[in-house]
C-alpha atoms as one frame of an Amber mdcrd trajectory, in Angstrom:
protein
   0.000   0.000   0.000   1.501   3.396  -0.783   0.859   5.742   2.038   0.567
   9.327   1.284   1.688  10.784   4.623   4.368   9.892   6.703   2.306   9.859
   9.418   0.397   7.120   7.856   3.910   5.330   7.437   4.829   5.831  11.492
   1.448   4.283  12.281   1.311   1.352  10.212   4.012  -0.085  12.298   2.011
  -0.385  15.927   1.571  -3.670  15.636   4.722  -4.898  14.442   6.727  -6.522
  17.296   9.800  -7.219  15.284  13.145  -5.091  15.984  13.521  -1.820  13.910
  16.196   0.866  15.548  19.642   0.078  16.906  21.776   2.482  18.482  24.301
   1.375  20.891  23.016  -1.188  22.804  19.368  -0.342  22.522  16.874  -1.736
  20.012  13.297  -0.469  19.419  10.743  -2.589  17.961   8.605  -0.905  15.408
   5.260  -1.518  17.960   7.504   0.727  20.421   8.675   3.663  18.290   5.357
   4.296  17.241   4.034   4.564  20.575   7.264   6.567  21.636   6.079   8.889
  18.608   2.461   9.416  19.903   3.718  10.484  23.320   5.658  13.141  21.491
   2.539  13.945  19.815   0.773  14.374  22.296   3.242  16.566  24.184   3.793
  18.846  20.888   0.209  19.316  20.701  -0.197  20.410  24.535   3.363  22.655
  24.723   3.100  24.561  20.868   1.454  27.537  20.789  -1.565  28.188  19.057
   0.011  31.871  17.492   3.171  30.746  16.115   4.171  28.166  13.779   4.197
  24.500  14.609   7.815  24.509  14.502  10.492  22.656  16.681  14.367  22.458
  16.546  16.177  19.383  16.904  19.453  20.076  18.187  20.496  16.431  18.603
  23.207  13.759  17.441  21.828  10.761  15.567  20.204   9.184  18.398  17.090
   7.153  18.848  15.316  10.682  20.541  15.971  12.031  16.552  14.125   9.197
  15.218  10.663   9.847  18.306  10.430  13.712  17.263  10.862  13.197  13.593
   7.618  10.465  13.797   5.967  12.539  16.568   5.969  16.120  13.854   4.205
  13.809  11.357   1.582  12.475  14.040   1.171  16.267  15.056   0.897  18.070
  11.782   4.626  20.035  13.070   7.700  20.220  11.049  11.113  19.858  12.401
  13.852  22.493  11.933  17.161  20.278  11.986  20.100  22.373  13.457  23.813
  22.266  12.861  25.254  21.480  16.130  28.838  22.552  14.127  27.293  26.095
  14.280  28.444  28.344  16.532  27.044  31.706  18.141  25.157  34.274  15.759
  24.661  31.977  13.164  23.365  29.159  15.596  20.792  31.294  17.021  19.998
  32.290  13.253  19.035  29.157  12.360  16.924  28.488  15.342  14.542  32.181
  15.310  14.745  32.100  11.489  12.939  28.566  11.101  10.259  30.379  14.026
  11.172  27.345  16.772   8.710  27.754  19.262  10.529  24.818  20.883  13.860
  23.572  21.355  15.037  19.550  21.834  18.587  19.374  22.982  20.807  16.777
  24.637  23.155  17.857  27.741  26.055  17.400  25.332  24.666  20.275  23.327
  24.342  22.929  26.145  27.522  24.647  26.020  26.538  25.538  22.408  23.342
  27.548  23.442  25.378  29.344  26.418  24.940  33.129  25.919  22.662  32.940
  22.861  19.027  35.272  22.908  16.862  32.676  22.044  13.411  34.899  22.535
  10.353  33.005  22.846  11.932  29.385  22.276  11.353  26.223  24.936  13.761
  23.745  25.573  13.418  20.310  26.026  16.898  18.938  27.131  16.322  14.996
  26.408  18.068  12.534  29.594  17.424  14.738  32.087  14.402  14.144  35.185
  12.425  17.437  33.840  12.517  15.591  30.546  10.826  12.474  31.565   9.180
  13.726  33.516   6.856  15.906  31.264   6.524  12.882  28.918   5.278  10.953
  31.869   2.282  13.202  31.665   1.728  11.616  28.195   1.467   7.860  28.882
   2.214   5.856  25.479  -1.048   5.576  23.724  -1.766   4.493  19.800  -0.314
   6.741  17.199  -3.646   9.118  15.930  -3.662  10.536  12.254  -6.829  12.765
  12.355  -6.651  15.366   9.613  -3.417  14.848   8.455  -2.456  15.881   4.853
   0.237  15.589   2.348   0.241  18.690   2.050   1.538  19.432   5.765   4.842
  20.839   6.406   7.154  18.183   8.236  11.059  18.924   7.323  12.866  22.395
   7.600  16.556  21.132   6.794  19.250  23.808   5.800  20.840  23.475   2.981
  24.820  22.134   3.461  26.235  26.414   3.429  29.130  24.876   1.236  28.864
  27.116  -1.450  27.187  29.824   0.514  24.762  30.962   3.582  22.125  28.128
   3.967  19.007  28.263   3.143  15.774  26.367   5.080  14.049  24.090   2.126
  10.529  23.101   2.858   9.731  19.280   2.413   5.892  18.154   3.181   4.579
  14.663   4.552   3.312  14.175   1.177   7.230  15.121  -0.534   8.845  13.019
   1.923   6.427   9.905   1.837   6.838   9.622  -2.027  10.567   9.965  -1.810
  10.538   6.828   0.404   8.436   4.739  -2.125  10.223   6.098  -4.812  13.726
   4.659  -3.258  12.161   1.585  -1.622  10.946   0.680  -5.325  14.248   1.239
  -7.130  16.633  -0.180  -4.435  14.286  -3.006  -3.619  14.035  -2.717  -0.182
  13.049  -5.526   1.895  11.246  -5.335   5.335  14.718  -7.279   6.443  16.631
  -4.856   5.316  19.343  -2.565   7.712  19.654   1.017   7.037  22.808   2.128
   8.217  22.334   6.068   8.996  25.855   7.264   9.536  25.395  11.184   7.529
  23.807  13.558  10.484  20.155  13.502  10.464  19.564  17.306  10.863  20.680
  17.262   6.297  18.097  16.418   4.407  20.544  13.085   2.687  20.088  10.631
   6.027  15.938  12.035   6.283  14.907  11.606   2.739  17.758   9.044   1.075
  17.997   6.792   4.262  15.280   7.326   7.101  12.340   7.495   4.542  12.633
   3.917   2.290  13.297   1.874   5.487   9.951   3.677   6.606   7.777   2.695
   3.735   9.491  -0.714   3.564   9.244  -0.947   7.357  12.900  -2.369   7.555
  15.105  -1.543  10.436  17.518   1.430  10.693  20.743   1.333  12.969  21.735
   5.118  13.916  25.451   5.705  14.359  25.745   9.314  16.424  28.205  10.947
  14.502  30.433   9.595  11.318  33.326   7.801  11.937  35.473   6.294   9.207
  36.650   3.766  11.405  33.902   2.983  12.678  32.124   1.865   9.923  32.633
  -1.477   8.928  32.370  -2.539  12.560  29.237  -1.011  12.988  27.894  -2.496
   9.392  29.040  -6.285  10.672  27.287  -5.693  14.507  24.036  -4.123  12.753
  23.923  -6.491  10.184  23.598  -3.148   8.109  22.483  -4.305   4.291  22.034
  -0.236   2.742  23.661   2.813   3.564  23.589   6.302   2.538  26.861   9.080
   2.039  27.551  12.887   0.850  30.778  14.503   0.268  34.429  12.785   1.398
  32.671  10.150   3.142  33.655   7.329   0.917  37.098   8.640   0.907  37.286
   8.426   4.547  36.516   5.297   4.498  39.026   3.926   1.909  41.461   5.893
   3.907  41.160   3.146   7.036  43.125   0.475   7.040  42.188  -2.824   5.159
  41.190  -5.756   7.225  41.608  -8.834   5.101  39.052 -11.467   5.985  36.569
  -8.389   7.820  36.680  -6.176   4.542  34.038  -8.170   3.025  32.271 -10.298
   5.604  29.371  -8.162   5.977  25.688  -8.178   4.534  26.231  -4.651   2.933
  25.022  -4.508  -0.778  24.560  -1.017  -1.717  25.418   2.885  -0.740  23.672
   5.454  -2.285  24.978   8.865  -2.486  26.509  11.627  -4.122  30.282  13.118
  -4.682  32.129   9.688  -4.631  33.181   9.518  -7.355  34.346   7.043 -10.005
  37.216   6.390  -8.878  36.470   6.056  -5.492  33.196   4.429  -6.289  35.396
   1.452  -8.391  38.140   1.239  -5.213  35.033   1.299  -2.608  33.483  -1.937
  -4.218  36.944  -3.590  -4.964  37.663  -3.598  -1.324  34.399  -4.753  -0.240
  32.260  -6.034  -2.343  29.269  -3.415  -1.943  28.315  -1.514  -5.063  27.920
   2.525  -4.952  25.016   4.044  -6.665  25.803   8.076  -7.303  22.832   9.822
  -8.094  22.191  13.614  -7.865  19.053  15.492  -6.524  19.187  19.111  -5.283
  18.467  18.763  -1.562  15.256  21.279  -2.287  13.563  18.486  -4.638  13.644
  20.553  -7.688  15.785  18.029  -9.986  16.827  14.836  -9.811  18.834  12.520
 -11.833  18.788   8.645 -11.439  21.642   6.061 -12.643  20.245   4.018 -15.501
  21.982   0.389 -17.146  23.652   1.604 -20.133  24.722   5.458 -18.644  28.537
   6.124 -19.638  31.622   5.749 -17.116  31.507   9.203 -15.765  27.874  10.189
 -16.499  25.351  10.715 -14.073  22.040   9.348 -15.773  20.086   9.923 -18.675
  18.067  13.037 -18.644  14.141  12.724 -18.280  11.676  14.664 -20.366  12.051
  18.541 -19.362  15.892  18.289 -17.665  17.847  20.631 -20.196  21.586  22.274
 -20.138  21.024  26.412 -20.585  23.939  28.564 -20.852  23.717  31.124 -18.044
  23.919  33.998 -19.657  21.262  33.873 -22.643  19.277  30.817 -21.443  19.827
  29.179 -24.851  20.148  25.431 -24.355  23.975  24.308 -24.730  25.306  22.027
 -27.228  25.805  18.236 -26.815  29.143  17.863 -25.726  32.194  16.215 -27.872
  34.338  14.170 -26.528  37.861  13.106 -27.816  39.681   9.944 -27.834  40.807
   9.382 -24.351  37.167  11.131 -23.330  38.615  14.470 -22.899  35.338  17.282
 -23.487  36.306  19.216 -26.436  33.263  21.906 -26.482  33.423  22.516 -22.422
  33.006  26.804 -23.748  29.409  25.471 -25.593  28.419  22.269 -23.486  28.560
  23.692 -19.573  25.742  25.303 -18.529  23.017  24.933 -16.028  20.338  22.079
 -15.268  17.007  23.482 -15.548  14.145  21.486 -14.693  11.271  22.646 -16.763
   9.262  19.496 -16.063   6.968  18.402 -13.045   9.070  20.154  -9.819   8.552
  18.783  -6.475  10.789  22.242  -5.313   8.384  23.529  -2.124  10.287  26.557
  -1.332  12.027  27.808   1.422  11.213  29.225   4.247  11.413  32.933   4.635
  13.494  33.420   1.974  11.628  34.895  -1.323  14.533  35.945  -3.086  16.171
  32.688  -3.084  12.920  31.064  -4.186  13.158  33.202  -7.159  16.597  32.533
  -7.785  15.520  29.079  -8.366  11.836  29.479  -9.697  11.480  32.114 -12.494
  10.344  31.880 -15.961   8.550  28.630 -15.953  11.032  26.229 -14.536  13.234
  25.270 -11.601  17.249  26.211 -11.926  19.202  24.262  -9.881  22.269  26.227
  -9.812  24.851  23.247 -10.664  26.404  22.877 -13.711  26.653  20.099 -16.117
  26.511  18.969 -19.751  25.007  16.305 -21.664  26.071  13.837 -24.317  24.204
  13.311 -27.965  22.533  10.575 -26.137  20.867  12.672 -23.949  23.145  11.571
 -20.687  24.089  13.966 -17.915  27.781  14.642 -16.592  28.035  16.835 -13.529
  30.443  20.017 -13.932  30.058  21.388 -10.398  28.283  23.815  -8.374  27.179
  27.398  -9.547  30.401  28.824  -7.996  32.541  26.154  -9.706  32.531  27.779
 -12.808  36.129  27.708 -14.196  36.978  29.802 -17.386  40.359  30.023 -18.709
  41.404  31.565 -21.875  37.813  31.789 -22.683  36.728  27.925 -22.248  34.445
  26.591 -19.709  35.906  23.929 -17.768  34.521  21.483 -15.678  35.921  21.338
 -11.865  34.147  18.070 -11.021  35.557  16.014 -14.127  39.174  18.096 -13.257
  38.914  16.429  -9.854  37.872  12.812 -11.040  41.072  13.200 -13.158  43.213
  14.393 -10.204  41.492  11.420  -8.039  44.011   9.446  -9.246  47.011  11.010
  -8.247  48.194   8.347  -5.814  49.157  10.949  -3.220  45.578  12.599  -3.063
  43.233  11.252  -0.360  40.942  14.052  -1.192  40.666  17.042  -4.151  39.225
  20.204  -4.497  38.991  21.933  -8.009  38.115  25.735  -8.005  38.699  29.010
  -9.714  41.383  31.811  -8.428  41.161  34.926 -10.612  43.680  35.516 -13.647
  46.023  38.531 -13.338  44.665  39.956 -16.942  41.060  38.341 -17.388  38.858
  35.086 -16.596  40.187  32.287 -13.965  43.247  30.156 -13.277  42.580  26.453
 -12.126  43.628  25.989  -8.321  43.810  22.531  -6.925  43.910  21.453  -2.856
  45.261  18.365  -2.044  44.890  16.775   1.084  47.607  13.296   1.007  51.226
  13.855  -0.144  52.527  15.281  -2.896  55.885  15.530  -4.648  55.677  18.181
  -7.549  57.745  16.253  -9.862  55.657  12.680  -9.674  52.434  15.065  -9.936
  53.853  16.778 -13.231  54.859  13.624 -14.335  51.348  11.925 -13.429  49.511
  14.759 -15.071  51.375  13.849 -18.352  49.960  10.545 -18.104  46.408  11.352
 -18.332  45.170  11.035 -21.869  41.745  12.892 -21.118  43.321  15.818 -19.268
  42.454  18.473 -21.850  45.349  21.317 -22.701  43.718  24.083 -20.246  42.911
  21.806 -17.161  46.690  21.204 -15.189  46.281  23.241 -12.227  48.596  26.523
 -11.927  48.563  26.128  -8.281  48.149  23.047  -5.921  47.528  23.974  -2.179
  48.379  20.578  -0.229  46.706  20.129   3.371  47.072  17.785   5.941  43.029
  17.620   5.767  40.474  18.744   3.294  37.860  21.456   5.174  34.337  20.237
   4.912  30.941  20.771   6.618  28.966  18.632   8.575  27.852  16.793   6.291
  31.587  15.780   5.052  31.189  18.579   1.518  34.318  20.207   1.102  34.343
  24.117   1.976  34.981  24.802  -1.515  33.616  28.756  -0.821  36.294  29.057
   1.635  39.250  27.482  -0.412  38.502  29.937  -3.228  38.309  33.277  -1.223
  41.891  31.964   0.666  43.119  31.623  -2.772  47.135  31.313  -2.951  47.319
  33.510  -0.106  46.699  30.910   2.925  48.798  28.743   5.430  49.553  26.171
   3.976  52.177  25.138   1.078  51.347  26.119  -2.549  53.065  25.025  -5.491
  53.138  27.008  -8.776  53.288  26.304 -12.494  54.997  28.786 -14.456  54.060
  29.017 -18.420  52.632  26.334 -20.059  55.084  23.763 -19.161  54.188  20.849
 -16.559  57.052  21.751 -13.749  55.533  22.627 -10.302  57.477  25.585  -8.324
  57.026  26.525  -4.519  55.146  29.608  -4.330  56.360  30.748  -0.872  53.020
  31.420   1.272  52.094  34.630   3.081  52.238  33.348   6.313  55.427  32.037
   6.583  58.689  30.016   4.979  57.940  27.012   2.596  57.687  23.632   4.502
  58.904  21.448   1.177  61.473  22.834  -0.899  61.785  19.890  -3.316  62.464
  21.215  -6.963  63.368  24.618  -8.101  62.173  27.545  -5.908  60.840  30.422
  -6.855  60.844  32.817  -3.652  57.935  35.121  -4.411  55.823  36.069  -1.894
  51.909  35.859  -3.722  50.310  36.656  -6.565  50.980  40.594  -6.700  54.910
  39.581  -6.780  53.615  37.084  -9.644  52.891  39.658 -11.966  55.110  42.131
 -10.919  58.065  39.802 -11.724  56.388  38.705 -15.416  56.264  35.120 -14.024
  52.420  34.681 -15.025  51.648  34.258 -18.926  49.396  37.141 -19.712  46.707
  35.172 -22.127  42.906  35.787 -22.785
């Protein structure tokens, strides 16, 4: 039966005695998280005010307490404002009035965070503590009740990840959410046996819709780890018996980055990850090692696009497009060019073929809250821009080029940052990458890369020569190399950050003079150069780049 509310879908398991939530050493039959979910119902209903918004923050680790408010929103018609516990002063408190949080849940680990903030108006509920249980003893379990419930209800509130700029608070309904989870239960199969392992945080909208939601509709089990840990994961996949699992950003990289257990690697019941920003390389290595196969897919976290891995897409592609997904240049909002590709796969036509996804089809996009001119940033003239870049083959399949602000032209050609960092992916040194644009002395961009691994500049000129699909304009002119990539909460690098540091940060940055493939130390701002392998240049940033006539001065 396909529910059409997801507080149908918490209901529907009250009689169902069989385990469905680990965390820890707990586990929560489906019977008892439904009645768990009422008594939060019940107690929303009683504490909200009837003059504000049904709104409530959850300020809260993956924990089983995540799962009870999530369920209890649905049961009372409320929608749930996940916070970023990695926030800090103003902009916590920003998140919290802007989403209008009448009420607060919190954990004691969180407190310290909230010290000092004006939080006008707002209730807090600080879960493990006697004041805590004891206002839900008021609310003795009772059966879940789904009077006048819609699909049409407002449930989720989940900030968008900030990586490429402030976030934003999307708006996802019961009835949004709901078909999300049928639409993944369908296509992965999903079995009422199955494990979801929930390791991203729960406050993004990646663990709610991609993870939470399936398992719902399918009424498998979910195990809840509290925070992401690398090395923590395949231990936690063998002792949950974890068969699904979702990931964002440098998770998978993380991962790879443990070390291998031969005989553990693969002795799991894992079959499939679905996610984004793994990448093919890491995607290949992931199910070498063990065994489970990674299924990229892409889907704004507002709703307003999504693209789905088909048999037959090309290495490197996301997905064919479906009726109404087209490429349109940014600037005239002509549709762009099929892309060409030469022999080693290189794009030929990146100047023609990048532009942006537009979604002029059916759009599931719901807003966000309080925010009208980023709604029509995304909404205007009949369709739904997404903001990312890619470009599409003559077979109608879709390659993602990056975000909005990874636009990278140099010399007058659009290049791609994302297919520049599947290419660097291979250097043996990088554990992570980071493509992004730093601005040319005379006009357009230079490509900057960060590294996080080792790096020798003469093995990385040498491996760069070795790539048959790195086009003519795509070698970095500077590599930053970190001991660790930056990256949100939800494991997306900082890329806004790397580009306004530039060449002008901390850490070491090597240079490419002219056109030839021979990596320089461009000695930092802050300080001497850590690595002086190779021939040194001792400027001291890009002013004393031009100044000396180091830089070729193209258009």
């Amino acid at each position: 039966m396909e529910y059409t509310t997801v507080a149908e879908l918490v209901a529907q398991g009250r009689d169902d005695h069989r385990p469905a939530l680990w965390w820890r050493d707990t586990v929560l039959t489906h019977h008892q998280l439904a009645r768990e979910a009422a008594t939060r119902a019940a107690l929303l209903t009683a504490l909200l005010p009837s003059d504000v918004p049904p709104h409530l923050g959850v300020l809260l680790d993956n924990t089983p307490e995540f799962v009870h408010w999530l369920s209890a929103a649905a049961l009372a018609r409320a929608a749930v404002a996940g916070i970023n516990p990695t926030h800090r002063g103003p902009d916590l408190a920003r998140d919290i009035l802007h989403t209008d949080c009448a009420i607060l849940v919190t954990e004691p680990a969180q407190l310290p965070l909230l010290r000092g903030l004006d939080l006008p108006g707002v209730r807090l509920l600080v879960t493990g503590t006697p004041e805590y249980d004891e206002l839900l003893a008021r609310f003795p379990a009772q059966e879940p009740e789904l009077s006048a419930v819609t699909p049409a209800d407002r449930l989720l509130l989940y900030f968008t990840s900030g990586s490429t700029g402030a976030p934003k608070a999307a708006i996802c309904t019961q009835g949004r959410l709901a078909a999300a989870g049928h639409r993944l239960a369908e296509q992965f199969a999903v079995r009422r046996d199955d494990v979801h392992y929930l390791c991203m945080p729960m406050f993004h909208g990646n663990a709610v819709l991609a993870g939470w939601a399936p398992a719902l509709v399918a009424r498998a089990g979910v195990a809840l780890r509290s925070r992401f840990s690398a090395s923590g994961f395949l231990d936690d996949v063998r002792r949950y018996g974890a068969t699904y699992f979702t990931y964002v950003g440098r998770a998978i990289q993380y991962v790879l980055a443990t070390p291998p257990r031969p005989g553990e690697d693969r002795d799991h019941r894992l079959r499939l990850g679905f996610g984004t920003e793994a990448g093919a390389v890491d995607a290949t290595a992931f199910e070498r090692r063990f065994g489970t196969r990674l299924v990229e897919g892409y889907g704004s976290s507002e709703g307003g696009a999504a693209i789905q891995w088909a048999p037959g897409t090309p290495a490197g592609a996301v997905g064919p497009a479906v009726p109404g997904l087209v490429v349109r240049d940014q600037r005239t909002s002509a549709e762009c060019p099929a892309a060409r590709f030469g022999p080693s796969g290189e794009l030929l036509n990146g100047a023609e073929a990048i532009g942006e996804l537009v979604n002029h089809g059916a759009s599931p996009f719901e807003g966000y809250w309080r925010n009208p001119a980023a709604e029509a940033e995304r909404r205007h003239d009949g369709a739904y821009w997404t903001g990312d870049l890619f470009y599409r083959d003559a077979d109608g399949y879709l390659y993602f080029a990056g975000r909005g602000d990874d636009r990278i032209r140099v010399d007058g050609e659009n290049l791609a940052a994302a297919l520049i960092e599947n290419i660097l992916a291979r250097y043996p040194g990088a554990e992570a990458v980071a493509v992004y644009a730093v601005p040319d002395p005379v006009t357009g961009d230079q490509v900057m890369a960060a590294i996080a691994g080792t790096f020798e500049p003469a093995g990385f000129a040498a491996f760069l020569r070795a790539q048959p699909d790195l086009g003519t304009k795509m070698a970095p002119r500077f590599v930053r190399v970190l001991e660790r990539m930056p990256v949100t909460a939800t494991n997306k690098i900082q890329r806004a950050r790397l580009r306004k540091e530039g060449v002008e940060c901390g850490d070491p940055v090597w240079w490419r003079p002219g056109t030839e493939l021979s990596y320089r130390r461009l000695t930092g701002m802050t300080g001497e150069p850590r690595h002086t392998e190779g021939p040194l240049t001792e400027v001291k940033g890009p002013s004393d780049v031009r100044r000396q006539g180091l830089e070729p001065r193209t258009r």
